[in-house]
CSV table of N, CA and C and ligand atoms in Angstrom, one decimal:
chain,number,residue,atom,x,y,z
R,243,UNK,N,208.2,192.5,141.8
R,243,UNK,CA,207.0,193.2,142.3
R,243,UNK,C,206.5,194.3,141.2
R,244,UNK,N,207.5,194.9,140.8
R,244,UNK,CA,207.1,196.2,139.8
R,244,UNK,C,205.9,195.3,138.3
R,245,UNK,N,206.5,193.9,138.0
R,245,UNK,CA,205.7,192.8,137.2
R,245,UNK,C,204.3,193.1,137.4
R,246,UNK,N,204.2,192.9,138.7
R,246,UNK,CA,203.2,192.6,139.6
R,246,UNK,C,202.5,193.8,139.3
R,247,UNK,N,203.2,194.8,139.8
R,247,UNK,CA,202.3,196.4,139.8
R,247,UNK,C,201.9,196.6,138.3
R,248,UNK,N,202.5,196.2,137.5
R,248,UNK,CA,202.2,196.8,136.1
R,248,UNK,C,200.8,195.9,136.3
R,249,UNK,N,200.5,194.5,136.2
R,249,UNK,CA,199.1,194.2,136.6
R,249,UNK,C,198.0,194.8,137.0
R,250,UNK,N,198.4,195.6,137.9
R,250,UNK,CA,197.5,196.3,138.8
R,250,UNK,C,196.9,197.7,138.2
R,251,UNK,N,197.9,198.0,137.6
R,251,UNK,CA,197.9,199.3,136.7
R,251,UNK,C,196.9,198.9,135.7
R,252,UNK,N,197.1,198.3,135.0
R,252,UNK,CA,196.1,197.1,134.0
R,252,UNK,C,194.9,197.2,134.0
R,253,UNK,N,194.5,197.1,135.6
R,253,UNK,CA,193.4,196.4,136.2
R,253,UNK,C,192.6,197.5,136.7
R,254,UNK,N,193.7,198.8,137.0
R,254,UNK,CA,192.7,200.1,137.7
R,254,UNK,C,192.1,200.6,136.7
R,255,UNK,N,192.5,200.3,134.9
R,255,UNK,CA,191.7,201.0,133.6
R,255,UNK,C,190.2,200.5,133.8
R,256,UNK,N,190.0,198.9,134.6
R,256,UNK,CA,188.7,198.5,133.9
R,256,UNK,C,187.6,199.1,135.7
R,257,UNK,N,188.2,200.1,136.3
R,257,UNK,CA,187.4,200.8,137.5
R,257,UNK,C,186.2,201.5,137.6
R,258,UNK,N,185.3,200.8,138.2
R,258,UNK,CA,183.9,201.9,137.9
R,258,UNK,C,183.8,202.3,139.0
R,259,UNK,N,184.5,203.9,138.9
R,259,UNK,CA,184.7,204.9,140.1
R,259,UNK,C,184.2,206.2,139.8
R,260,UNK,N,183.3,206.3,138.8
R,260,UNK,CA,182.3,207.3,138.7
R,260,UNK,C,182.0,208.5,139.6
R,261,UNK,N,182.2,208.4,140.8
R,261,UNK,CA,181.6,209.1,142.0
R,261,UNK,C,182.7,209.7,142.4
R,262,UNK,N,184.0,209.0,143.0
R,262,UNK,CA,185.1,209.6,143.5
R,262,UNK,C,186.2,209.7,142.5
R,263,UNK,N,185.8,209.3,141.0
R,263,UNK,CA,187.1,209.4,140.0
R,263,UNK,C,188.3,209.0,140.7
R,264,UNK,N,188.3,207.7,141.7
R,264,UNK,CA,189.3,207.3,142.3
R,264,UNK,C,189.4,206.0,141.6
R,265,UNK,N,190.2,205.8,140.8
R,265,UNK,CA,190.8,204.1,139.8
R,265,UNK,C,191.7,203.6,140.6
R,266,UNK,N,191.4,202.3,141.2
R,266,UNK,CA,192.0,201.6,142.3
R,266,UNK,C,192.2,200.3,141.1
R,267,UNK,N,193.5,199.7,141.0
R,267,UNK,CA,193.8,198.1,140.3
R,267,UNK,C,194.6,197.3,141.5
R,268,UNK,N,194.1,196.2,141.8
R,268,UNK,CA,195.3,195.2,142.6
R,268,UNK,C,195.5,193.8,141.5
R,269,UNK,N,196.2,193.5,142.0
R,269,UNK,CA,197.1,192.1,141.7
R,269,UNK,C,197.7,191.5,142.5
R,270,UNK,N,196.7,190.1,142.5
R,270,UNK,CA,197.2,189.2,144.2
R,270,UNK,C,197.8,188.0,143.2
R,271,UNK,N,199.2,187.7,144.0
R,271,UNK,CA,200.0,186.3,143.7
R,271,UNK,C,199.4,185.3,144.2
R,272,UNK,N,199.7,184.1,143.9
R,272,UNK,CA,198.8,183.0,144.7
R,272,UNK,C,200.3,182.4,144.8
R,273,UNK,N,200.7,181.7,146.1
R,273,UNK,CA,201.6,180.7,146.1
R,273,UNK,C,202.3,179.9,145.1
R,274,UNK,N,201.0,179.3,144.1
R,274,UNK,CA,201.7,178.5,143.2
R,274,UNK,C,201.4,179.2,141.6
R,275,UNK,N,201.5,181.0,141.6
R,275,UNK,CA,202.8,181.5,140.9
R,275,UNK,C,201.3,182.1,139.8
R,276,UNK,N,199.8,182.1,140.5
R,276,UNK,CA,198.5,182.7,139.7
R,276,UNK,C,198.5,184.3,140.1
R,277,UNK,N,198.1,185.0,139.3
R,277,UNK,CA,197.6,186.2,139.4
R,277,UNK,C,195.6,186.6,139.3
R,278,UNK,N,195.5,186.8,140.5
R,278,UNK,CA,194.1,187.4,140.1
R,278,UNK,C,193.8,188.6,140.4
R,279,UNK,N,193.4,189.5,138.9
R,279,UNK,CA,192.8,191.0,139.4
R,279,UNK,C,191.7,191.3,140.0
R,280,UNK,N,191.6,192.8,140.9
R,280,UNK,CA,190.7,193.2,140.5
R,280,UNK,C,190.4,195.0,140.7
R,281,UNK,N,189.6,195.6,140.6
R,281,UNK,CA,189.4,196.6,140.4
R,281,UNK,C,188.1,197.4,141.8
R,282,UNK,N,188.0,198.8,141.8
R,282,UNK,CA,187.4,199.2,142.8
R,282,UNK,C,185.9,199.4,141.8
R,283,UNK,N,184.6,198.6,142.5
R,283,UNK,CA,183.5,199.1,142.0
R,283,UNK,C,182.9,199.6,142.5
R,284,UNK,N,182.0,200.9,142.0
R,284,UNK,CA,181.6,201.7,143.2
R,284,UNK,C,180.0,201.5,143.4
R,285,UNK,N,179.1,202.1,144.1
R,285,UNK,CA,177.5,202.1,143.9
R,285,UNK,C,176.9,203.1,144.1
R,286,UNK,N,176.2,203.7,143.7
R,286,UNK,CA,175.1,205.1,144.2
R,286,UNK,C,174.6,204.9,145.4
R,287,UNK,N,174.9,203.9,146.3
R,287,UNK,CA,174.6,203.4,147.4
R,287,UNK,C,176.2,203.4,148.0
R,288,UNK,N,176.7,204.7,148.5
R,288,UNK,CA,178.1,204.4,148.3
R,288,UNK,C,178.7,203.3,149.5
R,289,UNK,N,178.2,203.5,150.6
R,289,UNK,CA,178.4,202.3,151.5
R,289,UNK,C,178.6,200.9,150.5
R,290,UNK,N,178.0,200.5,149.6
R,290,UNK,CA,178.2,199.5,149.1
R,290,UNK,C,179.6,198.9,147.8
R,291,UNK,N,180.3,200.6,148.3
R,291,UNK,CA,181.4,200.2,146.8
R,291,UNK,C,182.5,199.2,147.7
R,292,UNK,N,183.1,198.0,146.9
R,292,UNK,CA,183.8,197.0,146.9
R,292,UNK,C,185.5,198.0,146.2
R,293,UNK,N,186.3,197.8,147.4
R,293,UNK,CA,187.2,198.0,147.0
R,293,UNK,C,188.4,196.9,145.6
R,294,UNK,N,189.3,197.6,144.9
R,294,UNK,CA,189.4,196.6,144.2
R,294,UNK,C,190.6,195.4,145.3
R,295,UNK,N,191.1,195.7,145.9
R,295,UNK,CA,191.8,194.7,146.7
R,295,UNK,C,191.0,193.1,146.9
R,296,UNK,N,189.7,193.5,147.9
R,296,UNK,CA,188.5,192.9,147.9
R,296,UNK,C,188.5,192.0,146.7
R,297,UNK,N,188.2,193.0,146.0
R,297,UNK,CA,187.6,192.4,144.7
R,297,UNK,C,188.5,191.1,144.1
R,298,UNK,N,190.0,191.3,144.2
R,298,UNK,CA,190.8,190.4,143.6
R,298,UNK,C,191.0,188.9,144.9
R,299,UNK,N,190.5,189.4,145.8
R,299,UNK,CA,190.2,188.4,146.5
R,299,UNK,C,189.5,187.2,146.4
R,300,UNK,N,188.2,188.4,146.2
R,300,UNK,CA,187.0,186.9,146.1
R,300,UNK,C,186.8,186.3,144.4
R,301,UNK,N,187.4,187.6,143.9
R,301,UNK,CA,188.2,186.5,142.5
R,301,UNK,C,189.1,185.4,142.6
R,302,UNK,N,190.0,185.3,143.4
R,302,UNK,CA,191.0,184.3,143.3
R,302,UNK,C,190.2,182.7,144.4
R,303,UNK,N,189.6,183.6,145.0
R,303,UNK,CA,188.9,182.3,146.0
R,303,UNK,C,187.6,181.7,145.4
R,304,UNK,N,187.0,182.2,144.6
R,304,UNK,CA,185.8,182.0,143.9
R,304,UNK,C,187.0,180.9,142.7
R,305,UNK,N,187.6,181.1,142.4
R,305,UNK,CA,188.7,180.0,141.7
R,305,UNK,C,189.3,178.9,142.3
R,306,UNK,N,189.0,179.0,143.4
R,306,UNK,CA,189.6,177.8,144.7
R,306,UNK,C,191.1,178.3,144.7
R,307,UNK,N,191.6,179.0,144.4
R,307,UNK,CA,192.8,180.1,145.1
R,307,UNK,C,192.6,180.6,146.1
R,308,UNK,N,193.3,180.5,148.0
R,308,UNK,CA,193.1,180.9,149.1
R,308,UNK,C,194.6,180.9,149.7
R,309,UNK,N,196.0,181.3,149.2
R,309,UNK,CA,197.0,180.9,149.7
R,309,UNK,C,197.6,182.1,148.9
R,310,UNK,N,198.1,183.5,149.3
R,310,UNK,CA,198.7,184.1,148.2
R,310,UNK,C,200.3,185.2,149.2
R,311,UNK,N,201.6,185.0,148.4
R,311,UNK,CA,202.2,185.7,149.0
R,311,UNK,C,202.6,186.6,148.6
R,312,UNK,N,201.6,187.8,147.8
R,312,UNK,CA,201.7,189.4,147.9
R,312,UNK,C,200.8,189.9,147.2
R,313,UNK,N,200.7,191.2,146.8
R,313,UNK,CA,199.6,192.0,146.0
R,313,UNK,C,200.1,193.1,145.8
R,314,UNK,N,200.0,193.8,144.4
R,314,UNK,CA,200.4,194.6,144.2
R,314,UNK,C,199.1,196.1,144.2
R,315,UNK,N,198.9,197.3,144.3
R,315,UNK,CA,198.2,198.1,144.6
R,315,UNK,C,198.8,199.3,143.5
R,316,UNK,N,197.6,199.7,142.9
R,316,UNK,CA,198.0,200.5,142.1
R,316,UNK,C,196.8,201.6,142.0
R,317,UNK,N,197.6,202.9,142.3
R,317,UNK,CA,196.2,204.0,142.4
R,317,UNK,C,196.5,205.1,141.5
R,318,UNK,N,196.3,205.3,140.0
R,318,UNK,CA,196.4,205.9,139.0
R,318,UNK,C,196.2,207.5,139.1
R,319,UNK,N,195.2,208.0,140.3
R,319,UNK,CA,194.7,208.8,140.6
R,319,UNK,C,195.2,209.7,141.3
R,320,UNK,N,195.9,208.9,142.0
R,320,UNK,CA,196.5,210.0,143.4
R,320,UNK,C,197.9,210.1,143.4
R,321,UNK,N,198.1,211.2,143.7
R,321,UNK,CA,199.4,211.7,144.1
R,321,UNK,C,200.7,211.1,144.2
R,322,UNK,N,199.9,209.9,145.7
R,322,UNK,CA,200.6,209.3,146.5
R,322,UNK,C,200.4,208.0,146.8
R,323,UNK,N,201.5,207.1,147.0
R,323,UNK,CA,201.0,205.8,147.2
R,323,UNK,C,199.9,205.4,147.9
R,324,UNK,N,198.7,204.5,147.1
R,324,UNK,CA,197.4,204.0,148.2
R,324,UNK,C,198.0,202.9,149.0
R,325,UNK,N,197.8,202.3,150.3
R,325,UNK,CA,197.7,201.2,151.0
R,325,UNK,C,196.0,201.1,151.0
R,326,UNK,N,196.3,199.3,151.3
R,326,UNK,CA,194.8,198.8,151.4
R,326,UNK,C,194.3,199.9,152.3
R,327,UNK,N,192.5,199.9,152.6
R,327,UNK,CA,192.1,200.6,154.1
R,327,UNK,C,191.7,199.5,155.0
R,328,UNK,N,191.4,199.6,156.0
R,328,UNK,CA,191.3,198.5,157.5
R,328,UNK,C,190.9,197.5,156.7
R,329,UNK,N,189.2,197.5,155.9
R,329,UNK,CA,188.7,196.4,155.8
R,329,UNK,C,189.3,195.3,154.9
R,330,UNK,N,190.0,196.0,154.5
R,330,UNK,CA,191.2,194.8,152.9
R,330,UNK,C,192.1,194.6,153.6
R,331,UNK,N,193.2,195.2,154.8
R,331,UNK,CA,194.0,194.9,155.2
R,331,UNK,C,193.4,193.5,155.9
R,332,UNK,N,192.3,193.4,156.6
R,332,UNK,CA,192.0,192.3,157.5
R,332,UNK,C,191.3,191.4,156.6
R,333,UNK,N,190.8,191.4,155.4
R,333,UNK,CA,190.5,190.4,154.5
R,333,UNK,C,191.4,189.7,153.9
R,334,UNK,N,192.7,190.4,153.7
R,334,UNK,CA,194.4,190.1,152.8
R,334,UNK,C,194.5,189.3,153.5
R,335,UNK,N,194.4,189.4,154.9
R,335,UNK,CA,195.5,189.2,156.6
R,335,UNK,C,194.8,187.5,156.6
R,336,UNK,N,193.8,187.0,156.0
R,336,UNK,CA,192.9,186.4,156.3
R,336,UNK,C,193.5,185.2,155.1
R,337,UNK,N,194.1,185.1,154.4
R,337,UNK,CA,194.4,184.6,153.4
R,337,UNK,C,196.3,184.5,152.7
R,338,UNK,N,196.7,185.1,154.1
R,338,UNK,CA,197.9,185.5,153.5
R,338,UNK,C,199.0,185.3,155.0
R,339,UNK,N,200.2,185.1,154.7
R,339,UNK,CA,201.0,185.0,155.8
R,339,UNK,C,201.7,186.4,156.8
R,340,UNK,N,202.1,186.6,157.5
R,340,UNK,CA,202.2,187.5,158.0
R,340,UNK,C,204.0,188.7,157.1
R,341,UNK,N,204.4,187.8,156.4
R,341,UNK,CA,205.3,188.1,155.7
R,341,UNK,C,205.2,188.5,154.2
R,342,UNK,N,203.7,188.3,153.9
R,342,UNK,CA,203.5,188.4,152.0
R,342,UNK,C,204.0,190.0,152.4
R,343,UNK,N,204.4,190.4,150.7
R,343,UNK,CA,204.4,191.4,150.5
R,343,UNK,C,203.3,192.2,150.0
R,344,UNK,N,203.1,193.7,150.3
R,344,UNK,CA,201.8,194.3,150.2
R,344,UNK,C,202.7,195.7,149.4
R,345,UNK,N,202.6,195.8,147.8
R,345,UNK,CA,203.8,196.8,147.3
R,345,UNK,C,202.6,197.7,146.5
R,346,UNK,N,202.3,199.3,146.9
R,346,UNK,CA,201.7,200.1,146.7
R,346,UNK,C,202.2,201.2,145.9
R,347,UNK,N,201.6,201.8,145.1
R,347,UNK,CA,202.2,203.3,144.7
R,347,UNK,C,200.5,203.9,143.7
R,348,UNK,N,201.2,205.4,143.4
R,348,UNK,CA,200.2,205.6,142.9
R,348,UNK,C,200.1,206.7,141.9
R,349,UNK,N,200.1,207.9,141.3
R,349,UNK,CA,200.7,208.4,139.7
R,349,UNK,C,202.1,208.1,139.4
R,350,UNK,N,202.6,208.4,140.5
R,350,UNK,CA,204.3,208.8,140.2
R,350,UNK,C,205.0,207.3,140.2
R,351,UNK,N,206.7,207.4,140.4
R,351,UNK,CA,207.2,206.1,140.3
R,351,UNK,C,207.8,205.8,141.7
R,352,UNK,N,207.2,206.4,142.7
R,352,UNK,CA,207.3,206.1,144.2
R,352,UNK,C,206.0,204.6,144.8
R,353,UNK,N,207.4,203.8,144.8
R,353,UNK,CA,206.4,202.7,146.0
R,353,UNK,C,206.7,202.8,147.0
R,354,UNK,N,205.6,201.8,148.0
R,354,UNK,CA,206.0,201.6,148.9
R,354,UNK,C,205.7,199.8,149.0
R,355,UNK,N,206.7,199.1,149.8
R,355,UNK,CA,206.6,197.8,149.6
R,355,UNK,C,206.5,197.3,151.4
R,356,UNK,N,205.8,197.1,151.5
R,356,UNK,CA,205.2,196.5,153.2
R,356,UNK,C,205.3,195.2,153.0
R,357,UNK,N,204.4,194.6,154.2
R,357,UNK,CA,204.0,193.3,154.4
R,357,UNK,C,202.8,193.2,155.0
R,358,UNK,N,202.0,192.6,155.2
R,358,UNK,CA,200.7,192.4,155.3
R,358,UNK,C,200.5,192.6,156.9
R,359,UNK,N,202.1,191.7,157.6
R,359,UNK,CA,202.0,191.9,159.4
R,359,UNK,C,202.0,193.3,159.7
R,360,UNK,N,202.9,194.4,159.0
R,360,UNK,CA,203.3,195.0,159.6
R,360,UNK,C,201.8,196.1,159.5
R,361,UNK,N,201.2,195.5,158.3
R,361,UNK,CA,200.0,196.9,157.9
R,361,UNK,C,198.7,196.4,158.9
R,362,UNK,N,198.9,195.2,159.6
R,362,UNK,CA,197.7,194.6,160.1
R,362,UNK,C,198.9,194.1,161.8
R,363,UNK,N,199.3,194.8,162.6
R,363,UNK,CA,199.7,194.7,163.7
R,363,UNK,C,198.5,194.0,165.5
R,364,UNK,N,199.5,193.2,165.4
R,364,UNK,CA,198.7,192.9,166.8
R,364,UNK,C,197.7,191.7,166.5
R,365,UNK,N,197.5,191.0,165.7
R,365,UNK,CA,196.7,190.4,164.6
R,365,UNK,C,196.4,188.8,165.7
R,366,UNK,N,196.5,189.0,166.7
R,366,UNK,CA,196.5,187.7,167.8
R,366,UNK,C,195.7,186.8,167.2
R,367,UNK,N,194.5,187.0,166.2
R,367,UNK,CA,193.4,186.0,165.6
R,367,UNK,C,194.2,185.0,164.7
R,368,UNK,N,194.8,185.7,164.1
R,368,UNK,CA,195.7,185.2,162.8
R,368,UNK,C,195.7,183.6,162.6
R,369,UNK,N,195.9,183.2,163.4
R,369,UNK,CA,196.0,181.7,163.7
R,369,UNK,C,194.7,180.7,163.9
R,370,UNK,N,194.1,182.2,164.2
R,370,UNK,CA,192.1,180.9,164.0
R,370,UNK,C,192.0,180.6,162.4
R,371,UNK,N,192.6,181.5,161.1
R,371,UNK,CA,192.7,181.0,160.0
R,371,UNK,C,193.2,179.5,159.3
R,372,UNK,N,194.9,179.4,160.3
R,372,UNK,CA,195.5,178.5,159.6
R,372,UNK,C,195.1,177.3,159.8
R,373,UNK,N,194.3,177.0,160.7
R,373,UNK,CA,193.2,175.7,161.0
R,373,UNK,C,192.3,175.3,160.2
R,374,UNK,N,191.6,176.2,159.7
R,374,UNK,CA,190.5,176.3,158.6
R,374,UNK,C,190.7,176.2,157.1
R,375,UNK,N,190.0,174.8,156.6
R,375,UNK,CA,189.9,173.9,155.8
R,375,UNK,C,190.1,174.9,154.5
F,112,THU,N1,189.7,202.2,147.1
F,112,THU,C1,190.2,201.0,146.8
F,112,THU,O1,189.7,200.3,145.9
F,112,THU,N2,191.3,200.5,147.4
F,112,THU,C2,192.0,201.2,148.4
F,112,THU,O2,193.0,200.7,148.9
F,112,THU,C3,191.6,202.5,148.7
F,112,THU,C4,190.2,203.0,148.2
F,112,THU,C5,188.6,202.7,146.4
F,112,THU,C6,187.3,202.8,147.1
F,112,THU,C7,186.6,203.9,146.4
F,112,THU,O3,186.0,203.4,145.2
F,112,THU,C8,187.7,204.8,146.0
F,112,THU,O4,188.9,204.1,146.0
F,112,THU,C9,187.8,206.1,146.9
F,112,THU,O5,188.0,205.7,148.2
């Protein structure tokens, strides 16, 4: 996972976070062993900034990659480890098994290593996914 994180770390340099000087990098595994980044972009329309979690998402799916068991989170900025927020946790959850790993940290060399069930609880939908083509 720390592999993984150094990715992410990578990926928070290329952040256009202008506004909240918040540099967000992820790195999502695909099942059969791909990496796709991405980065947090922001907009002067701030409702519209794309977290980078997101971002490495519809990177990896825009590649026909939709099957991934973990992501690494890297937040250069802060203190303290970032986790996804709601909207990436239920976009991850949407793509991912209830056991991928979700491994975060953020200046320092403190992570934290989750799973996607435990950060997305109660997730009864979960299974309208695994039907879908
Ligand atoms: N952000 C992410 O990219 N991922 C997270 O997990 C937390 C927040 C971004 C959104 C915004 O550009 C900045 O960090 C501050 O919230």
């Amino acid at each position: 996972m720390e592999e993984l994180f150094d990715k992410a770390q990578q990926a928070a340099l290329a952040a256009y976070a202008p506004y909240s000087k918040f540099r967000v990098g992820a790195a999502l595994l695909s099942i059969d062993g791909q990496v796709f980044i991405g980065c947090n972009v922001e907009n002067r329309s701030f409702g519209l900034t794309i977290c980078a979690e997101r971002g490495a998402v519809m990177h990896a799916v825009s590649k026909g990659c939709r099957s991934f068991t973990a992501i690494a989170i890297a937040a250069p900025d802060s203190p303290v480890p970032v986790p996804p927020c709601g909207a990436c946790r239920q976009v991850l959850s949407e793509f991912m098994p209830p056991d991928a790993r979700v491994y975060f940290g953020g200046a320092s060399v403190e992570r934290v290593n989750a799973t996607i069930g435990a950060l997305c609880p109660f997730d009864s939908l979960h299974d309208l996914a695994s039907g879908v083509d």
